mmCIF file of C-alpha atoms in Angstrom:
data_model
loop_
_atom_site.group_PDB
_atom_site.id
_atom_site.type_symbol
_atom_site.label_atom_id
_atom_site.label_comp_id
_atom_site.label_asym_id
_atom_site.label_seq_id
_atom_site.Cartn_x
_atom_site.Cartn_y
_atom_site.Cartn_z
ATOM 1 C CA MET A 1 -77.954 210.285 -13.819
ATOM 2 C CA ARG A 2 -74.882 208.289 -12.538
ATOM 3 C CA ILE A 3 -72.582 207.300 -15.586
ATOM 4 C CA ALA A 4 -69.826 204.934 -15.705
ATOM 5 C CA MET A 5 -67.425 204.085 -18.604
ATOM 6 C CA LEU A 6 -65.731 200.762 -19.289
ATOM 7 C CA GLU A 7 -62.311 200.268 -20.917
ATOM 8 C CA VAL A 8 -61.560 203.888 -21.471
ATOM 9 C CA SER A 9 -58.242 203.418 -23.078
ATOM 10 C CA HIS A 10 -60.230 203.291 -26.462
ATOM 11 C CA TRP A 11 -59.165 206.242 -28.598
ATOM 12 C CA HIS A 12 -62.888 207.657 -28.827
ATOM 13 C CA ALA A 13 -63.470 207.483 -25.067
ATOM 14 C CA SER A 14 -62.296 211.032 -24.395
ATOM 15 C CA MET A 15 -65.128 212.267 -26.753
ATOM 16 C CA TYR A 16 -67.692 210.663 -24.674
ATOM 17 C CA LEU A 17 -66.096 211.622 -21.295
ATOM 18 C CA ASP A 18 -66.137 215.275 -22.557
ATOM 19 C CA ALA A 19 -69.783 215.079 -23.562
ATOM 20 C CA VAL A 20 -70.981 213.702 -20.194
ATOM 21 C CA ARG A 21 -68.775 216.176 -18.350
ATOM 22 C CA ASP A 22 -70.698 218.971 -20.134
ATOM 23 C CA MET A 23 -74.153 217.663 -19.332
ATOM 24 C CA PRO A 24 -75.213 219.034 -15.884
ATOM 25 C CA GLU A 25 -77.855 216.413 -15.442
ATOM 26 C CA CYS A 26 -75.109 213.677 -15.511
ATOM 27 C CA ALA A 27 -72.401 212.746 -13.042
ATOM 28 C CA LEU A 28 -69.443 210.599 -14.137
ATOM 29 C CA VAL A 29 -68.926 208.355 -11.169
ATOM 30 C CA ALA A 30 -66.231 205.812 -12.358
ATOM 31 C CA VAL A 31 -64.151 204.496 -15.203
ATOM 32 C CA SER A 32 -62.444 201.286 -15.775
ATOM 33 C CA ASP A 33 -59.428 199.784 -17.825
ATOM 34 C CA LYS A 34 -57.663 196.582 -17.575
ATOM 35 C CA ARG A 35 -54.425 198.695 -17.727
ATOM 36 C CA GLY A 36 -54.889 200.257 -14.398
ATOM 37 C CA GLU A 37 -52.503 203.218 -15.091
ATOM 38 C CA LEU A 38 -54.693 204.404 -17.875
ATOM 39 C CA ALA A 39 -57.890 204.132 -15.846
ATOM 40 C CA ARG A 40 -56.192 206.234 -13.177
ATOM 41 C CA LEU A 41 -55.133 208.905 -15.527
ATOM 42 C CA ARG A 42 -58.666 209.210 -17.025
ATOM 43 C CA ALA A 43 -60.111 209.242 -13.524
ATOM 44 C CA GLN A 44 -57.694 211.919 -12.430
ATOM 45 C CA GLU A 45 -58.564 214.010 -15.569
ATOM 46 C CA TYR A 46 -62.328 213.639 -15.113
ATOM 47 C CA GLY A 47 -62.595 213.676 -11.266
ATOM 48 C CA CYS A 48 -63.999 210.201 -10.754
ATOM 49 C CA ARG A 49 -63.090 206.855 -9.283
ATOM 50 C CA ALA A 50 -60.976 204.270 -11.243
ATOM 51 C CA TYR A 51 -61.159 200.509 -11.539
ATOM 52 C CA THR A 52 -59.037 197.780 -13.199
ATOM 53 C CA SER A 53 -61.879 195.507 -13.313
ATOM 54 C CA SER A 54 -65.029 196.459 -15.236
ATOM 55 C CA GLU A 55 -67.124 193.750 -13.280
ATOM 56 C CA GLU A 56 -65.943 195.267 -9.965
ATOM 57 C CA LEU A 57 -66.942 198.817 -11.013
ATOM 58 C CA LEU A 58 -70.439 197.632 -11.950
ATOM 59 C CA ASP A 59 -70.930 195.787 -8.671
ATOM 60 C CA GLU A 60 -69.531 198.640 -6.510
ATOM 61 C CA GLU A 61 -70.944 201.661 -8.253
ATOM 62 C CA GLU A 62 -74.269 200.429 -9.587
ATOM 63 C CA PRO A 63 -74.439 203.057 -12.298
ATOM 64 C CA ASP A 64 -77.670 204.262 -13.935
ATOM 65 C CA PHE A 65 -75.974 203.951 -17.389
ATOM 66 C CA VAL A 66 -72.701 202.693 -18.830
ATOM 67 C CA PHE A 67 -70.801 203.388 -21.931
ATOM 68 C CA ILE A 68 -68.750 200.487 -23.197
ATOM 69 C CA PHE A 69 -65.474 200.609 -25.269
ATOM 70 C CA GLY A 70 -62.728 198.040 -25.100
ATOM 71 C CA GLU A 71 -61.173 195.656 -27.602
ATOM 72 C CA HIS A 72 -63.687 194.389 -30.272
ATOM 73 C CA ALA A 73 -63.092 190.930 -29.046
ATOM 74 C CA GLU A 74 -64.088 191.857 -25.448
ATOM 75 C CA MET A 75 -67.224 193.922 -26.396
ATOM 76 C CA VAL A 76 -69.825 191.051 -26.197
ATOM 77 C CA GLY A 77 -68.525 189.987 -22.773
ATOM 78 C CA LEU A 78 -68.484 193.703 -21.502
ATOM 79 C CA ILE A 79 -72.069 194.081 -22.832
ATOM 80 C CA SER A 80 -73.165 190.846 -21.008
ATOM 81 C CA MET A 81 -71.929 192.173 -17.797
ATOM 82 C CA ALA A 82 -74.263 195.241 -18.111
ATOM 83 C CA VAL A 83 -77.227 193.133 -19.359
ATOM 84 C CA ASP A 84 -76.803 190.599 -16.404
ATOM 85 C CA ARG A 85 -77.050 193.522 -14.042
ATOM 86 C CA GLY A 86 -80.049 195.148 -15.886
ATOM 87 C CA ILE A 87 -78.014 198.357 -16.524
ATOM 88 C CA PRO A 88 -78.868 200.241 -19.764
ATOM 89 C CA PHE A 89 -75.764 200.877 -21.927
ATOM 90 C CA CYS A 90 -74.270 202.240 -25.006
ATOM 91 C CA VAL A 91 -71.466 200.387 -26.812
ATOM 92 C CA GLU A 92 -68.922 201.583 -29.388
ATOM 93 C CA LYS A 93 -69.072 200.003 -32.870
ATOM 94 C CA PRO A 94 -68.814 197.271 -34.035
ATOM 95 C CA ALA A 95 -70.028 195.767 -30.708
ATOM 96 C CA GLY A 96 -68.482 192.363 -31.450
ATOM 97 C CA LEU A 97 -66.427 190.467 -34.002
ATOM 98 C CA CYS A 98 -69.264 188.789 -35.996
ATOM 99 C CA ALA A 99 -73.098 188.610 -36.083
ATOM 100 C CA SER A 100 -73.304 185.146 -34.737
ATOM 101 C CA GLU A 101 -71.699 185.955 -31.482
ATOM 102 C CA LEU A 102 -73.760 189.294 -30.945
ATOM 103 C CA LYS A 103 -77.214 188.136 -32.180
ATOM 104 C CA PRO A 104 -78.255 186.071 -29.184
ATOM 105 C CA LEU A 105 -77.396 188.962 -26.962
ATOM 106 C CA ALA A 106 -79.368 191.361 -29.085
ATOM 107 C CA GLU A 107 -82.316 189.010 -28.904
ATOM 108 C CA ARG A 108 -81.986 188.898 -25.135
ATOM 109 C CA VAL A 109 -81.822 192.560 -24.764
ATOM 110 C CA ARG A 110 -84.883 193.008 -26.950
ATOM 111 C CA SER A 111 -86.829 190.409 -25.154
ATOM 112 C CA GLU A 112 -86.038 191.908 -21.647
ATOM 113 C CA GLY A 113 -86.778 195.542 -22.976
ATOM 114 C CA LEU A 114 -83.366 196.775 -21.705
ATOM 115 C CA PHE A 115 -82.444 200.223 -23.230
ATOM 116 C CA ASN A 116 -79.293 199.904 -25.435
ATOM 117 C CA ALA A 117 -77.428 201.868 -28.101
ATOM 118 C CA VAL A 118 -74.754 201.345 -30.476
ATOM 119 C CA CYS A 119 -72.545 204.308 -31.537
ATOM 120 C CA TYR A 120 -73.454 204.620 -35.316
ATOM 121 C CA VAL A 121 -72.858 208.369 -35.039
ATOM 122 C CA TYR A 122 -73.508 209.349 -38.730
ATOM 123 C CA ARG A 123 -77.261 208.888 -38.057
ATOM 124 C CA VAL A 124 -77.191 212.056 -35.851
ATOM 125 C CA THR A 125 -75.089 214.208 -38.225
ATOM 126 C CA PRO A 126 -76.595 217.263 -40.061
ATOM 127 C CA LEU A 127 -75.935 215.501 -43.404
ATOM 128 C CA ALA A 128 -78.191 212.552 -42.458
ATOM 129 C CA GLU A 129 -80.922 214.674 -41.107
ATOM 130 C CA LEU A 130 -80.913 216.974 -44.171
ATOM 131 C CA LEU A 131 -81.051 214.004 -46.646
ATOM 132 C CA LEU A 132 -84.012 212.185 -44.804
ATOM 133 C CA ARG A 133 -85.769 215.610 -44.649
ATOM 134 C CA TRP A 134 -85.415 216.172 -48.334
ATOM 135 C CA ARG A 135 -86.530 212.785 -48.952
ATOM 136 C CA GLU A 136 -89.762 213.282 -46.898
ATOM 137 C CA GLU A 137 -90.435 216.600 -48.703
ATOM 138 C CA GLY A 138 -90.370 214.778 -52.088
ATOM 139 C CA LYS A 139 -87.213 216.598 -53.199
ATOM 140 C CA THR A 140 -85.081 213.460 -53.966
ATOM 141 C CA GLY A 141 -87.160 210.399 -54.438
ATOM 142 C CA ARG A 142 -85.556 207.059 -53.674
ATOM 143 C CA PHE A 143 -81.813 206.565 -53.305
ATOM 144 C CA THR A 144 -80.439 204.596 -56.341
ATOM 145 C CA ASN A 145 -76.800 204.587 -55.851
ATOM 146 C CA CYS A 146 -74.733 205.648 -52.664
ATOM 147 C CA ARG A 147 -70.956 205.778 -52.819
ATOM 148 C CA PHE A 148 -69.136 206.400 -49.456
ATOM 149 C CA LYS A 149 -65.328 206.882 -49.301
ATOM 150 C CA TYR A 150 -63.410 207.483 -46.183
ATOM 151 C CA VAL A 151 -59.497 207.128 -46.247
ATOM 152 C CA THR A 152 -57.534 207.992 -43.244
ATOM 153 C CA GLY A 153 -53.976 207.745 -41.694
ATOM 154 C CA PRO A 154 -51.814 204.603 -41.196
ATOM 155 C CA PRO A 155 -52.561 201.694 -38.780
ATOM 156 C CA SER A 156 -49.414 202.725 -36.768
ATOM 157 C CA ARG A 157 -51.631 205.587 -35.266
ATOM 158 C CA TYR A 158 -53.264 203.050 -33.093
ATOM 159 C CA VAL A 159 -49.968 201.963 -31.509
ATOM 160 C CA ASP A 160 -49.336 205.794 -30.780
ATOM 161 C CA TRP A 161 -52.809 205.867 -29.245
ATOM 162 C CA ARG A 162 -51.947 202.874 -27.090
ATOM 163 C CA CYS A 163 -54.541 200.761 -28.788
ATOM 164 C CA GLU A 164 -52.089 198.376 -30.429
ATOM 165 C CA TRP A 165 -54.648 195.650 -30.224
ATOM 166 C CA MET A 166 -56.186 197.185 -33.377
ATOM 167 C CA LEU A 167 -53.403 195.620 -35.419
ATOM 168 C CA ASP A 168 -54.031 192.152 -34.077
ATOM 169 C CA PRO A 169 -56.978 190.501 -35.978
ATOM 170 C CA GLU A 170 -57.697 188.132 -33.146
ATOM 171 C CA ARG A 171 -58.523 191.163 -30.882
ATOM 172 C CA SER A 172 -59.928 193.723 -33.456
ATOM 173 C CA GLY A 173 -61.648 191.448 -35.858
ATOM 174 C CA GLY A 174 -59.746 192.953 -38.704
ATOM 175 C CA GLY A 175 -58.775 196.321 -40.041
ATOM 176 C CA THR A 176 -60.405 199.198 -41.837
ATOM 177 C CA THR A 177 -63.576 197.214 -42.858
ATOM 178 C CA ILE A 178 -64.700 196.305 -39.262
ATOM 179 C CA ASN A 179 -63.489 199.654 -37.902
ATOM 180 C CA LEU A 180 -64.541 202.237 -40.615
ATOM 181 C CA SER A 181 -66.718 200.500 -43.236
ATOM 182 C CA VAL A 182 -69.344 199.554 -40.732
ATOM 183 C CA HIS A 183 -70.310 203.244 -40.382
ATOM 184 C CA TYR A 184 -71.345 203.484 -44.032
ATOM 185 C CA VAL A 185 -72.958 200.165 -44.192
ATOM 186 C CA ASP A 186 -75.221 201.431 -41.318
ATOM 187 C CA LEU A 187 -75.747 204.800 -43.108
ATOM 188 C CA LEU A 188 -76.765 203.000 -46.329
ATOM 189 C CA ARG A 189 -79.362 201.096 -44.312
ATOM 190 C CA TYR A 190 -80.490 204.349 -42.447
ATOM 191 C CA LEU A 191 -80.928 206.477 -45.500
ATOM 192 C CA THR A 192 -82.690 203.830 -47.497
ATOM 193 C CA GLY A 193 -84.761 202.341 -44.700
ATOM 194 C CA GLU A 194 -83.822 199.017 -46.311
ATOM 195 C CA GLU A 195 -81.658 196.056 -45.493
ATOM 196 C CA VAL A 196 -78.597 194.986 -47.509
ATOM 197 C CA VAL A 197 -79.484 191.609 -49.364
ATOM 198 C CA GLU A 198 -76.355 191.121 -51.507
ATOM 199 C CA ALA A 199 -72.725 191.989 -50.578
ATOM 200 C CA ALA A 200 -69.290 191.355 -52.098
ATOM 201 C CA GLY A 201 -65.845 192.718 -50.818
ATOM 202 C CA GLN A 202 -62.246 193.072 -51.692
ATOM 203 C CA PHE A 203 -59.715 193.483 -48.951
ATOM 204 C CA SER A 204 -56.108 194.440 -49.337
ATOM 205 C CA ASP A 205 -52.996 194.720 -47.075
ATOM 206 C CA GLN A 206 -50.569 195.767 -49.845
ATOM 207 C CA VAL A 207 -49.477 199.198 -48.397
ATOM 208 C CA PHE A 208 -48.428 198.358 -44.797
ATOM 209 C CA LYS A 209 -48.421 194.409 -44.911
ATOM 210 C CA GLU A 210 -49.938 194.060 -41.481
ATOM 211 C CA LYS A 211 -52.090 191.191 -40.366
ATOM 212 C CA ILE A 212 -55.070 193.379 -40.903
ATOM 213 C CA GLU A 213 -56.313 194.799 -44.221
ATOM 214 C CA ASP A 214 -55.490 198.489 -44.821
ATOM 215 C CA HIS A 215 -57.891 199.155 -47.603
ATOM 216 C CA SER A 216 -61.227 197.721 -48.708
ATOM 217 C CA VAL A 217 -64.122 198.046 -51.136
ATOM 218 C CA LEU A 218 -67.689 196.755 -50.478
ATOM 219 C CA LEU A 219 -70.310 196.411 -53.225
ATOM 220 C CA LEU A 220 -73.825 196.234 -51.808
ATOM 221 C CA ARG A 221 -77.478 195.967 -52.870
ATOM 222 C CA THR A 222 -80.473 196.702 -50.697
ATOM 223 C CA SER A 223 -83.787 194.974 -50.728
ATOM 224 C CA GLY A 224 -85.209 197.834 -52.903
ATOM 225 C CA GLY A 225 -82.388 197.774 -55.384
ATOM 226 C CA THR A 226 -80.229 200.567 -54.199
ATOM 227 C CA ILE A 227 -76.498 199.992 -54.969
ATOM 228 C CA GLY A 228 -74.039 200.863 -52.294
ATOM 229 C CA GLN A 229 -70.350 201.224 -52.635
ATOM 230 C CA VAL A 230 -68.220 201.624 -49.508
ATOM 231 C CA GLU A 231 -64.468 202.181 -49.721
ATOM 232 C CA THR A 232 -62.268 202.805 -46.491
ATOM 233 C CA GLY A 233 -58.571 202.704 -45.840
ATOM 234 C CA TYR A 234 -55.678 203.395 -43.717
ATOM 235 C CA THR A 235 -53.688 204.397 -46.823
ATOM 236 C CA GLY A 236 -54.312 207.998 -47.059
ATOM 237 C CA ALA A 237 -51.156 210.259 -47.748
ATOM 238 C CA GLY A 238 -52.941 213.539 -47.430
ATOM 239 C CA CYS A 239 -55.414 213.951 -50.274
ATOM 240 C CA PRO A 240 -58.024 216.460 -49.033
ATOM 241 C CA GLU A 241 -60.749 214.456 -50.650
ATOM 242 C CA ASP A 242 -60.027 211.287 -48.846
ATOM 243 C CA ARG A 243 -62.153 211.878 -45.743
ATOM 244 C CA ASP A 244 -66.056 211.408 -46.126
ATOM 245 C CA HIS A 245 -66.371 211.881 -49.890
ATOM 246 C CA PHE A 246 -69.916 210.789 -50.747
ATOM 247 C CA GLU A 247 -71.562 210.597 -54.007
ATOM 248 C CA LEU A 248 -75.305 210.070 -53.856
ATOM 249 C CA MET A 249 -77.723 209.442 -56.567
ATOM 250 C CA THR A 250 -81.454 209.616 -56.213
ATOM 251 C CA GLU A 251 -84.489 209.443 -58.581
ATOM 252 C CA GLU A 252 -84.611 213.345 -58.603
ATOM 253 C CA ARG A 253 -81.279 214.574 -57.507
ATOM 254 C CA GLU A 254 -77.564 213.998 -57.776
ATOM 255 C CA MET A 255 -75.430 215.027 -54.658
ATOM 256 C CA VAL A 256 -71.741 215.211 -53.758
ATOM 257 C CA PHE A 257 -70.802 215.669 -50.116
ATOM 258 C CA GLU A 258 -67.265 216.770 -49.066
ATOM 259 C CA GLY A 259 -66.862 216.054 -45.254
ATOM 260 C CA ARG A 260 -63.733 218.094 -44.784
ATOM 261 C CA GLU A 261 -65.500 221.269 -45.865
ATOM 262 C CA GLY A 262 -69.047 220.203 -44.760
ATOM 263 C CA ARG A 263 -70.257 221.025 -48.157
ATOM 264 C CA LEU A 264 -73.009 219.250 -50.189
ATOM 265 C CA ARG A 265 -73.609 220.098 -53.707
ATOM 266 C CA TRP A 266 -76.560 219.170 -55.632
ATOM 267 C CA TRP A 267 -78.030 218.971 -59.128
ATOM 268 C CA ASP A 268 -81.816 218.400 -59.972
ATOM 269 C CA ARG A 269 -82.852 216.678 -63.136
ATOM 270 C CA ASP A 270 -84.995 219.624 -64.044
ATOM 271 C CA GLY A 271 -81.755 221.861 -64.205
ATOM 272 C CA ARG A 272 -81.846 223.395 -60.668
ATOM 273 C CA ARG A 273 -78.610 223.242 -58.678
ATOM 274 C CA GLY A 274 -77.349 224.402 -55.429
ATOM 275 C CA GLU A 275 -74.955 223.996 -52.488
ATOM 276 C CA GLU A 276 -75.538 223.517 -48.633
ATOM 277 C CA VAL A 277 -72.857 224.212 -46.005
ATOM 278 C CA LEU A 278 -73.593 222.104 -43.145
ATOM 279 C CA PRO A 279 -73.017 223.035 -39.443
ATOM 280 C CA ARG A 280 -70.081 221.428 -37.608
ATOM 281 C CA VAL A 281 -71.172 218.938 -34.974
ATOM 282 C CA GLU A 282 -69.159 216.630 -32.893
ATOM 283 C CA PRO A 283 -71.085 213.507 -33.695
ATOM 284 C CA ARG A 284 -70.144 211.473 -30.777
ATOM 285 C CA ALA A 285 -71.142 214.191 -28.352
ATOM 286 C CA GLU A 286 -74.442 214.562 -30.197
ATOM 287 C CA PHE A 287 -74.976 210.849 -30.033
ATOM 288 C CA VAL A 288 -74.373 210.878 -26.341
ATOM 289 C CA ARG A 289 -76.893 213.686 -25.787
ATOM 290 C CA ARG A 290 -79.607 212.110 -27.938
ATOM 291 C CA THR A 291 -79.061 208.646 -26.356
ATOM 292 C CA LEU A 292 -79.309 209.842 -22.770
ATOM 293 C CA LYS A 293 -82.317 212.155 -23.644
ATOM 294 C CA ALA A 294 -84.094 209.011 -25.227
ATOM 295 C CA LEU A 295 -83.496 207.077 -22.082
ATOM 296 C CA SER A 296 -84.746 209.693 -19.686
ATOM 297 C CA GLU A 297 -87.873 210.270 -21.770
ATOM 298 C CA GLY A 298 -88.572 206.639 -22.692
ATOM 299 C CA GLY A 299 -87.684 206.840 -26.200
ATOM 300 C CA ARG A 300 -85.547 204.971 -28.708
ATOM 301 C CA PRO A 301 -81.909 205.374 -29.326
ATOM 302 C CA PRO A 302 -80.464 206.502 -32.481
ATOM 303 C CA ALA A 303 -79.100 202.903 -33.309
ATOM 304 C CA ASP A 304 -79.021 199.738 -31.134
ATOM 305 C CA LEU A 305 -77.684 196.147 -30.984
ATOM 306 C CA ASP A 306 -80.067 194.985 -33.713
ATOM 307 C CA ASP A 307 -78.501 197.495 -36.004
ATOM 308 C CA ALA A 308 -75.003 196.320 -35.111
ATOM 309 C CA VAL A 309 -76.036 192.854 -35.749
ATOM 310 C CA ALA A 310 -77.453 193.799 -39.189
ATOM 311 C CA VAL A 311 -74.073 195.568 -40.078
ATOM 312 C CA LEU A 312 -72.024 192.556 -39.079
ATOM 313 C CA GLU A 313 -74.293 190.340 -41.163
ATOM 314 C CA VAL A 314 -73.337 192.371 -44.116
ATOM 315 C CA LEU A 315 -69.630 191.848 -43.494
ATOM 316 C CA ASP A 316 -70.331 188.169 -43.117
ATOM 317 C CA MET A 317 -72.374 188.201 -46.411
ATOM 318 C CA ALA A 318 -69.423 189.882 -48.099
ATOM 319 C CA GLY A 319 -67.059 187.043 -46.906
ATOM 320 C CA TYR A 320 -65.007 189.318 -44.749
ATOM 321 C CA ARG A 321 -63.698 186.963 -42.212
ATOM 322 C CA ARG A 322 -62.938 184.443 -44.954
ATOM 323 C CA LYS A 323 -61.120 186.818 -47.294
ATOM 324 C CA ARG A 324 -59.225 189.330 -45.277
#
């Protein structure tokens, strides 16, 4: 399978490049970036051709599949290039700035039957698989309350990674909410199998005083009544519990997950308790493998543009663009 990647200066691109390189059935043929120097550096590292123009790459290389990165404000345009040429694709989250700009494209892709994926990688983690299996086995019952927390380093790291556009809300769409919180909004939808019908949010720039928010909290409610709380930030100063601290309540079981340790502790209402240590998996590499396997076998990707639209609709519902 001939693979291309667009706008590879994105800080996550190397994870996808490594994953494709490790798949013998795939050949990375070309990469693009509007900053030609960065495209050439990636191409040299991974042994493929470099383009400054993504459109030229697609026309010249005619790849079998394309991974799309780039600035959030450019994602819909890049997706459209692939769709216009009938090229199956996978796009990094959030896939656009708001639901209204992405929804027509998602509807078109669905009507044309074009294979597409969006990198909501928590769906392929050992944690998500275990929780869904427990639910199917009747060990948990319904989720009643899910609290997700992920706090990481300062926004200046994006400047260090040569992705300074992340600090410009016109190009990124905002800060921690559209970059990090979207993962957990999608995870809530995935674990419950329900859509979010109520959302409220608070967004703060009090630590770094940038044009983007550096901390946010969303309060959500699904159609079945599950309460979701999503807290993300760029405000971490080193607390080990900051990253992927989840508190999950179900009808039958209470659970706490510590992502740094890969440890899930649980307590049943009948007095039983236990602990699971989950295997370490690079989620983006796993997402790449499962997506390309689904494409080759005629299956469905882990997540697609319809999921991206649903997540962005939740941000709109929470007043994100108005409040941040």
